[in-house]
Amino acid sequence: MEKLFKKLNVDIEYDILLKNKIPLLIENKEWGQIFGSTKNKEIQKDKAALLELVSKEKETVRKLENIKADKKRMMAKIITLSDEINNNNKVENISILEESQQEINRMNEEIDDLMFELEMMPRSIREANLKLLESTVKCAYSELVEKEEELEKINRELSELREKLRDYIARKCDNEERINRIYSFLHNSLGNEKLNELDGDILK
C-alpha cells in the first residue's frame, strides 16, 4: 500500500474545499473513526500541522482577550492619574501617566499584530485542512485498491470452497445412499440378529 500511496498524485482545488463546506477533518467524527489512528506518515504529519495551527489560533485569541483586558485596566488607571494631576495637582503622577500611556501604545501595537495574525489564520487553517484532505484521499484510494484486491482474492477462495463444499455434499449423499443400500441388502440376506452380531465384531 505504501508504494501505491507514493505513486498517487492528488490535487484538490481550494475552491472545492469552500464549495463543499468541508469541515476541519480533525473535528470530523467520521474522519476520526476511519483515519484518526492511521499510521500513514503523511496523514500524521499533515494532521499535526493542522492541530498546531488550530491550537495557535486559540492561543492567539486568548492572548488578545488578555491584552484587551489589561488595556481596559490601564485606561482606567490613566483616567485616575489624569484626574489626580488635573484636579489635585499631583504632579508626581506625571511620570507614571507617561509610562502608562507608553504601555497603552505598546498594547495597541500588540493588539494590531494579534488581530492581523487572527485575520490570516483562517486561510492558513483551511489550506492545512486541504493538505490533510489530499493526503487522506491518497491514503483512501491506496487502501481501496488494496482492499479491492484482497476482496477479489477472498471471493476467488470462497468460490473454490463452495465448489469443494458442493463436491463434499454430493460425495456425502452418494456414500450415505451406498451405505443404506448395502445395509438393506445385508439385512434382507442375513436378518437383523446376524447383522447386529457382525456389526459388533467387524465395525467395533
PDB file of C-alpha atoms in Angstrom:
ATOM      1  CA  MET A   1       0.000   0.000   0.000  1.00  0.00           C
ATOM      2  CA  GLU A   2       2.906   2.348   0.788  1.00  0.00           C
ATOM      3  CA  LYS A   3       4.316   2.025  -2.749  1.00  0.00           C
ATOM      4  CA  LEU A   4       0.962   2.830  -4.329  1.00  0.00           C
ATOM      5  CA  PHE A   5       0.474   5.749  -1.907  1.00  0.00           C
ATOM      6  CA  LYS A   6       3.748   7.342  -3.055  1.00  0.00           C
ATOM      7  CA  LYS A   7       2.756   6.999  -6.729  1.00  0.00           C
ATOM      8  CA  LEU A   8      -0.634   8.668  -6.287  1.00  0.00           C
ATOM      9  CA  ASN A   9      -0.832  12.375  -7.067  1.00  0.00           C
ATOM     10  CA  VAL A  10      -3.898  14.104  -5.653  1.00  0.00           C
ATOM     11  CA  ASP A  11      -4.526  17.771  -6.349  1.00  0.00           C
ATOM     12  CA  ILE A  12      -7.700  19.200  -4.824  1.00  0.00           C
ATOM     13  CA  GLU A  13      -8.553  22.802  -5.668  1.00  0.00           C
ATOM     14  CA  TYR A  14      -9.038  25.238  -2.818  1.00  0.00           C
ATOM     15  CA  ASP A  15     -12.439  26.238  -4.264  1.00  0.00           C
ATOM     16  CA  ILE A  16     -13.730  22.690  -3.770  1.00  0.00           C
ATOM     17  CA  LEU A  17     -12.989  22.966  -0.071  1.00  0.00           C
ATOM     18  CA  LEU A  18     -15.032  26.169   0.130  1.00  0.00           C
ATOM     19  CA  LYS A  19     -17.808  24.974  -2.206  1.00  0.00           C
ATOM     20  CA  ASN A  20     -18.384  21.691  -0.377  1.00  0.00           C
ATOM     21  CA  LYS A  21     -18.031  23.352   3.024  1.00  0.00           C
ATOM     22  CA  ILE A  22     -15.652  20.629   4.183  1.00  0.00           C
ATOM     23  CA  PRO A  23     -15.281  20.860   7.978  1.00  0.00           C
ATOM     24  CA  LEU A  24     -11.991  20.628   9.834  1.00  0.00           C
ATOM     25  CA  LEU A  25     -11.093  16.974   9.393  1.00  0.00           C
ATOM     26  CA  ILE A  26      -9.586  16.725  12.880  1.00  0.00           C
ATOM     27  CA  GLU A  27     -13.015  17.702  14.273  1.00  0.00           C
ATOM     28  CA  ASN A  28     -14.971  15.411  11.921  1.00  0.00           C
ATOM     29  CA  LYS A  29     -16.207  12.274  13.727  1.00  0.00           C
ATOM     30  CA  GLU A  30     -16.316  10.121  10.575  1.00  0.00           C
ATOM     31  CA  TRP A  31     -12.779  11.110   9.555  1.00  0.00           C
ATOM     32  CA  GLY A  32     -11.576  10.378  13.073  1.00  0.00           C
ATOM     33  CA  GLN A  33     -13.146   6.913  13.058  1.00  0.00           C
ATOM     34  CA  ILE A  34     -11.641   5.987   9.667  1.00  0.00           C
ATOM     35  CA  PHE A  35      -8.293   7.805   9.573  1.00  0.00           C
ATOM     36  CA  GLY A  36      -7.729   9.232  13.061  1.00  0.00           C
ATOM     37  CA  SER A  37      -5.428   6.417  14.189  1.00  0.00           C
ATOM     38  CA  THR A  38      -3.810   5.666  10.828  1.00  0.00           C
ATOM     39  CA  LYS A  39      -0.063   5.041  10.782  1.00  0.00           C
ATOM     40  CA  ASN A  40       0.304   6.770   7.411  1.00  0.00           C
ATOM     41  CA  LYS A  41       3.218   9.207   7.911  1.00  0.00           C
ATOM     42  CA  GLU A  42       1.901  11.888   5.530  1.00  0.00           C
ATOM     43  CA  ILE A  43      -1.502  11.990   7.231  1.00  0.00           C
ATOM     44  CA  GLN A  44       0.170  12.078  10.654  1.00  0.00           C
ATOM     45  CA  LYS A  45       2.389  14.991   9.546  1.00  0.00           C
ATOM     46  CA  ASP A  46      -0.487  16.982   7.987  1.00  0.00           C
ATOM     47  CA  LYS A  47      -2.731  16.261  10.965  1.00  0.00           C
ATOM     48  CA  ALA A  48      -0.045  17.515  13.376  1.00  0.00           C
ATOM     49  CA  ALA A  49       0.429  20.697  11.288  1.00  0.00           C
ATOM     50  CA  LEU A  50      -3.315  21.394  11.332  1.00  0.00           C
ATOM     51  CA  LEU A  51      -3.590  20.724  15.065  1.00  0.00           C
ATOM     52  CA  GLU A  52      -0.721  23.133  15.684  1.00  0.00           C
ATOM     53  CA  LEU A  53      -2.403  25.902  13.668  1.00  0.00           C
ATOM     54  CA  VAL A  54      -5.757  25.410  15.413  1.00  0.00           C
ATOM     55  CA  SER A  55      -4.004  25.438  18.781  1.00  0.00           C
ATOM     56  CA  LYS A  56      -2.084  28.591  17.811  1.00  0.00           C
ATOM     57  CA  GLU A  57      -5.331  30.311  16.778  1.00  0.00           C
ATOM     58  CA  LYS A  58      -6.912  29.508  20.155  1.00  0.00           C
ATOM     59  CA  GLU A  59      -3.801  30.743  21.958  1.00  0.00           C
ATOM     60  CA  THR A  60      -3.806  33.979  19.910  1.00  0.00           C
ATOM     61  CA  VAL A  61      -7.477  34.566  20.774  1.00  0.00           C
ATOM     62  CA  ARG A  62      -6.636  34.012  24.451  1.00  0.00           C
ATOM     63  CA  LYS A  63      -3.699  36.459  24.252  1.00  0.00           C
ATOM     64  CA  LEU A  64      -5.870  39.067  22.538  1.00  0.00           C
ATOM     65  CA  GLU A  65      -8.583  38.784  25.191  1.00  0.00           C
ATOM     66  CA  ASN A  66      -5.996  39.117  27.970  1.00  0.00           C
ATOM     67  CA  ILE A  67      -4.259  42.149  26.492  1.00  0.00           C
ATOM     68  CA  LYS A  68      -7.600  43.858  25.840  1.00  0.00           C
ATOM     69  CA  ALA A  69      -8.478  43.290  29.496  1.00  0.00           C
ATOM     70  CA  ASP A  70      -5.071  44.682  30.506  1.00  0.00           C
ATOM     71  CA  LYS A  71      -5.614  47.706  28.257  1.00  0.00           C
ATOM     72  CA  LYS A  72      -9.005  48.342  29.827  1.00  0.00           C
ATOM     73  CA  ARG A  73      -7.462  48.332  33.292  1.00  0.00           C
ATOM     74  CA  MET A  74      -4.618  50.574  32.091  1.00  0.00           C
ATOM     75  CA  MET A  75      -7.115  53.054  30.576  1.00  0.00           C
ATOM     76  CA  ALA A  76      -8.921  53.212  33.910  1.00  0.00           C
ATOM     77  CA  LYS A  77      -5.579  53.870  35.618  1.00  0.00           C
ATOM     78  CA  ILE A  78      -4.759  56.681  33.146  1.00  0.00           C
ATOM     79  CA  ILE A  79      -8.123  58.319  33.767  1.00  0.00           C
ATOM     80  CA  THR A  80      -7.492  58.179  37.537  1.00  0.00           C
ATOM     81  CA  LEU A  81      -3.960  59.583  37.166  1.00  0.00           C
ATOM     82  CA  SER A  82      -5.152  62.388  34.847  1.00  0.00           C
ATOM     83  CA  ASP A  83      -7.862  63.318  37.303  1.00  0.00           C
ATOM     84  CA  GLU A  84      -5.395  63.443  40.203  1.00  0.00           C
ATOM     85  CA  ILE A  85      -2.944  65.574  38.187  1.00  0.00           C
ATOM     86  CA  ASN A  86      -5.575  67.975  36.883  1.00  0.00           C
ATOM     87  CA  ASN A  87      -7.810  68.273  39.919  1.00  0.00           C
ATOM     88  CA  ASN A  88      -5.495  67.519  42.842  1.00  0.00           C
ATOM     89  CA  ASN A  89      -2.295  68.905  41.349  1.00  0.00           C
ATOM     90  CA  LYS A  90      -0.390  65.675  41.957  1.00  0.00           C
ATOM     91  CA  VAL A  91       2.474  66.421  39.585  1.00  0.00           C
ATOM     92  CA  GLU A  92       4.423  63.428  40.881  1.00  0.00           C
ATOM     93  CA  ASN A  93       1.988  61.279  38.923  1.00  0.00           C
ATOM     94  CA  ILE A  94       3.008  62.801  35.579  1.00  0.00           C
ATOM     95  CA  SER A  95       5.870  60.316  35.026  1.00  0.00           C
ATOM     96  CA  ILE A  96       3.584  57.398  35.936  1.00  0.00           C
ATOM     97  CA  LEU A  97       0.988  58.751  33.495  1.00  0.00           C
ATOM     98  CA  GLU A  98       3.575  58.977  30.718  1.00  0.00           C
ATOM     99  CA  GLU A  99       4.721  55.407  31.381  1.00  0.00           C
ATOM    100  CA  SER A 100       1.117  54.231  31.356  1.00  0.00           C
ATOM    101  CA  GLN A 101       0.477  55.988  28.035  1.00  0.00           C
ATOM    102  CA  GLN A 102       3.591  54.341  26.584  1.00  0.00           C
ATOM    103  CA  GLU A 103       2.301  50.990  27.839  1.00  0.00           C
ATOM    104  CA  ILE A 104      -1.038  51.685  26.116  1.00  0.00           C
ATOM    105  CA  ASN A 105       0.823  52.384  22.853  1.00  0.00           C
ATOM    106  CA  ARG A 106       2.725  49.113  23.232  1.00  0.00           C
ATOM    107  CA  MET A 107      -0.525  47.270  23.903  1.00  0.00           C
ATOM    108  CA  ASN A 108      -2.145  48.837  20.837  1.00  0.00           C
ATOM    109  CA  GLU A 109       0.731  47.628  18.673  1.00  0.00           C
ATOM    110  CA  GLU A 110       0.463  44.118  20.140  1.00  0.00           C
ATOM    111  CA  ILE A 111      -3.304  44.124  19.611  1.00  0.00           C
ATOM    112  CA  ASP A 112      -2.802  45.147  15.974  1.00  0.00           C
ATOM    113  CA  ASP A 113      -0.263  42.338  15.489  1.00  0.00           C
ATOM    114  CA  LEU A 114      -2.555  39.762  17.094  1.00  0.00           C
ATOM    115  CA  MET A 115      -5.553  40.975  15.075  1.00  0.00           C
ATOM    116  CA  PHE A 116      -3.526  40.656  11.869  1.00  0.00           C
ATOM    117  CA  GLU A 117      -2.457  37.127  12.881  1.00  0.00           C
ATOM    118  CA  LEU A 118      -6.076  36.171  13.523  1.00  0.00           C
ATOM    119  CA  GLU A 119      -7.148  37.539  10.143  1.00  0.00           C
ATOM    120  CA  MET A 120      -4.523  35.402   8.375  1.00  0.00           C
ATOM    121  CA  MET A 121      -5.086  32.214  10.373  1.00  0.00           C
ATOM    122  CA  PRO A 122      -8.438  31.038   8.926  1.00  0.00           C
ATOM    123  CA  ARG A 123      -6.931  30.777   5.440  1.00  0.00           C
ATOM    124  CA  SER A 124      -3.803  29.041   6.796  1.00  0.00           C
ATOM    125  CA  ILE A 125      -6.032  26.574   8.653  1.00  0.00           C
ATOM    126  CA  ARG A 126      -8.164  25.943   5.534  1.00  0.00           C
ATOM    127  CA  GLU A 127      -5.001  25.353   3.469  1.00  0.00           C
ATOM    128  CA  ALA A 128      -3.658  22.926   6.111  1.00  0.00           C
ATOM    129  CA  ASN A 129      -7.053  21.207   6.164  1.00  0.00           C
ATOM    130  CA  LEU A 130      -6.907  20.947   2.361  1.00  0.00           C
ATOM    131  CA  LYS A 131      -3.432  19.397   2.560  1.00  0.00           C
ATOM    132  CA  LEU A 132      -4.704  16.883   5.108  1.00  0.00           C
ATOM    133  CA  LEU A 133      -7.659  16.147   2.816  1.00  0.00           C
ATOM    134  CA  GLU A 134      -5.291  15.491  -0.101  1.00  0.00           C
ATOM    135  CA  SER A 135      -3.160  13.051   1.912  1.00  0.00           C
ATOM    136  CA  THR A 136      -6.376  11.450   3.214  1.00  0.00           C
ATOM    137  CA  VAL A 137      -7.691  10.943  -0.332  1.00  0.00           C
ATOM    138  CA  LYS A 138      -4.345   9.425  -1.367  1.00  0.00           C
ATOM    139  CA  CYS A 139      -4.461   7.074   1.613  1.00  0.00           C
ATOM    140  CA  ALA A 140      -8.129   6.256   0.955  1.00  0.00           C
ATOM    141  CA  TYR A 141      -7.575   5.294  -2.690  1.00  0.00           C
ATOM    142  CA  SER A 142      -4.426   3.383  -1.837  1.00  0.00           C
ATOM    143  CA  GLU A 143      -6.366   1.390   0.742  1.00  0.00           C
ATOM    144  CA  LEU A 144      -9.340   0.960  -1.599  1.00  0.00           C
ATOM    145  CA  VAL A 145      -7.096  -0.619  -4.245  1.00  0.00           C
ATOM    146  CA  GLU A 146      -5.509  -2.895  -1.632  1.00  0.00           C
ATOM    147  CA  LYS A 147      -8.877  -3.918  -0.139  1.00  0.00           C
ATOM    148  CA  GLU A 148     -10.415  -4.492  -3.590  1.00  0.00           C
ATOM    149  CA  GLU A 149      -7.531  -6.807  -4.498  1.00  0.00           C
ATOM    150  CA  GLU A 150      -7.865  -8.606  -1.167  1.00  0.00           C
ATOM    151  CA  LEU A 151     -11.635  -8.888  -1.628  1.00  0.00           C
ATOM    152  CA  GLU A 152     -11.162 -10.320  -5.121  1.00  0.00           C
ATOM    153  CA  LYS A 153      -8.788 -12.927  -3.692  1.00  0.00           C
ATOM    154  CA  ILE A 154     -11.254 -13.777  -0.902  1.00  0.00           C
ATOM    155  CA  ASN A 155     -14.101 -14.128  -3.429  1.00  0.00           C
ATOM    156  CA  ARG A 156     -11.973 -16.494  -5.535  1.00  0.00           C
ATOM    157  CA  GLU A 157     -11.161 -18.588  -2.479  1.00  0.00           C
ATOM    158  CA  LEU A 158     -14.825 -18.602  -1.416  1.00  0.00           C
ATOM    159  CA  SER A 159     -15.817 -19.739  -4.901  1.00  0.00           C
ATOM    160  CA  GLU A 160     -13.282 -22.577  -4.701  1.00  0.00           C
ATOM    161  CA  LEU A 161     -14.546 -23.501  -1.227  1.00  0.00           C
ATOM    162  CA  ARG A 162     -18.143 -23.526  -2.488  1.00  0.00           C
ATOM    163  CA  GLU A 163     -17.123 -25.875  -5.296  1.00  0.00           C
ATOM    164  CA  LYS A 164     -15.377 -28.134  -2.784  1.00  0.00           C
ATOM    165  CA  LEU A 165     -18.395 -27.962  -0.474  1.00  0.00           C
ATOM    166  CA  ARG A 166     -20.745 -28.960  -3.309  1.00  0.00           C
ATOM    167  CA  ASP A 167     -18.411 -31.859  -4.134  1.00  0.00           C
ATOM    168  CA  TYR A 168     -18.258 -32.948  -0.474  1.00  0.00           C
ATOM    169  CA  ILE A 169     -22.056 -32.781  -0.155  1.00  0.00           C
ATOM    170  CA  ALA A 170     -22.506 -34.849  -3.343  1.00  0.00           C
ATOM    171  CA  ARG A 171     -19.959 -37.425  -2.120  1.00  0.00           C
ATOM    172  CA  LYS A 172     -21.639 -37.479   1.311  1.00  0.00           C
ATOM    173  CA  CYS A 173     -25.014 -38.176  -0.278  1.00  0.00           C
ATOM    174  CA  ASP A 174     -23.525 -40.865  -2.531  1.00  0.00           C
ATOM    175  CA  ASN A 175     -21.813 -42.550   0.433  1.00  0.00           C
ATOM    176  CA  GLU A 176     -24.945 -42.419   2.585  1.00  0.00           C
ATOM    177  CA  GLU A 177     -27.035 -43.881  -0.225  1.00  0.00           C
ATOM    178  CA  ARG A 178     -24.423 -46.616  -0.858  1.00  0.00           C
ATOM    179  CA  ILE A 179     -24.264 -47.470   2.892  1.00  0.00           C
ATOM    180  CA  ASN A 180     -28.057 -47.661   3.122  1.00  0.00           C
ATOM    181  CA  ARG A 181     -28.298 -49.942   0.084  1.00  0.00           C
ATOM    182  CA  ILE A 182     -25.552 -52.243   1.414  1.00  0.00           C
ATOM    183  CA  TYR A 183     -27.218 -52.467   4.846  1.00  0.00           C
ATOM    184  CA  SER A 184     -30.560 -53.109   3.196  1.00  0.00           C
ATOM    185  CA  PHE A 185     -29.078 -55.961   1.176  1.00  0.00           C
ATOM    186  CA  LEU A 186     -27.316 -57.446   4.214  1.00  0.00           C
ATOM    187  CA  HIS A 187     -30.415 -57.099   6.366  1.00  0.00           C
ATOM    188  CA  ASN A 188     -32.545 -58.838   3.782  1.00  0.00           C
ATOM    189  CA  SER A 189     -29.934 -61.542   3.260  1.00  0.00           C
ATOM    190  CA  LEU A 190     -28.768 -62.236   6.861  1.00  0.00           C
ATOM    191  CA  GLY A 191     -31.513 -60.916   9.090  1.00  0.00           C
ATOM    192  CA  ASN A 192     -31.363 -58.332  11.831  1.00  0.00           C
ATOM    193  CA  GLU A 193     -29.857 -60.554  14.565  1.00  0.00           C
ATOM    194  CA  LYS A 194     -26.898 -61.748  12.464  1.00  0.00           C
ATOM    195  CA  LEU A 195     -26.360 -58.261  11.077  1.00  0.00           C
ATOM    196  CA  ASN A 196     -26.093 -56.800  14.585  1.00  0.00           C
ATOM    197  CA  GLU A 197     -23.660 -59.577  15.528  1.00  0.00           C
ATOM    198  CA  LEU A 198     -21.425 -58.830  12.530  1.00  0.00           C
ATOM    199  CA  ASP A 199     -21.616 -55.074  13.167  1.00  0.00           C
ATOM    200  CA  GLY A 200     -20.364 -55.699  16.697  1.00  0.00           C
ATOM    201  CA  ASP A 201     -17.499 -57.869  15.536  1.00  0.00           C
ATOM    202  CA  ILE A 202     -16.390 -56.036  12.407  1.00  0.00           C
ATOM    203  CA  LEU A 203     -17.328 -52.378  12.899  1.00  0.00           C
ATOM    204  CA  LYS A 204     -16.455 -52.046  16.588  1.00  0.00           C
TER     205      LYS A 204
END
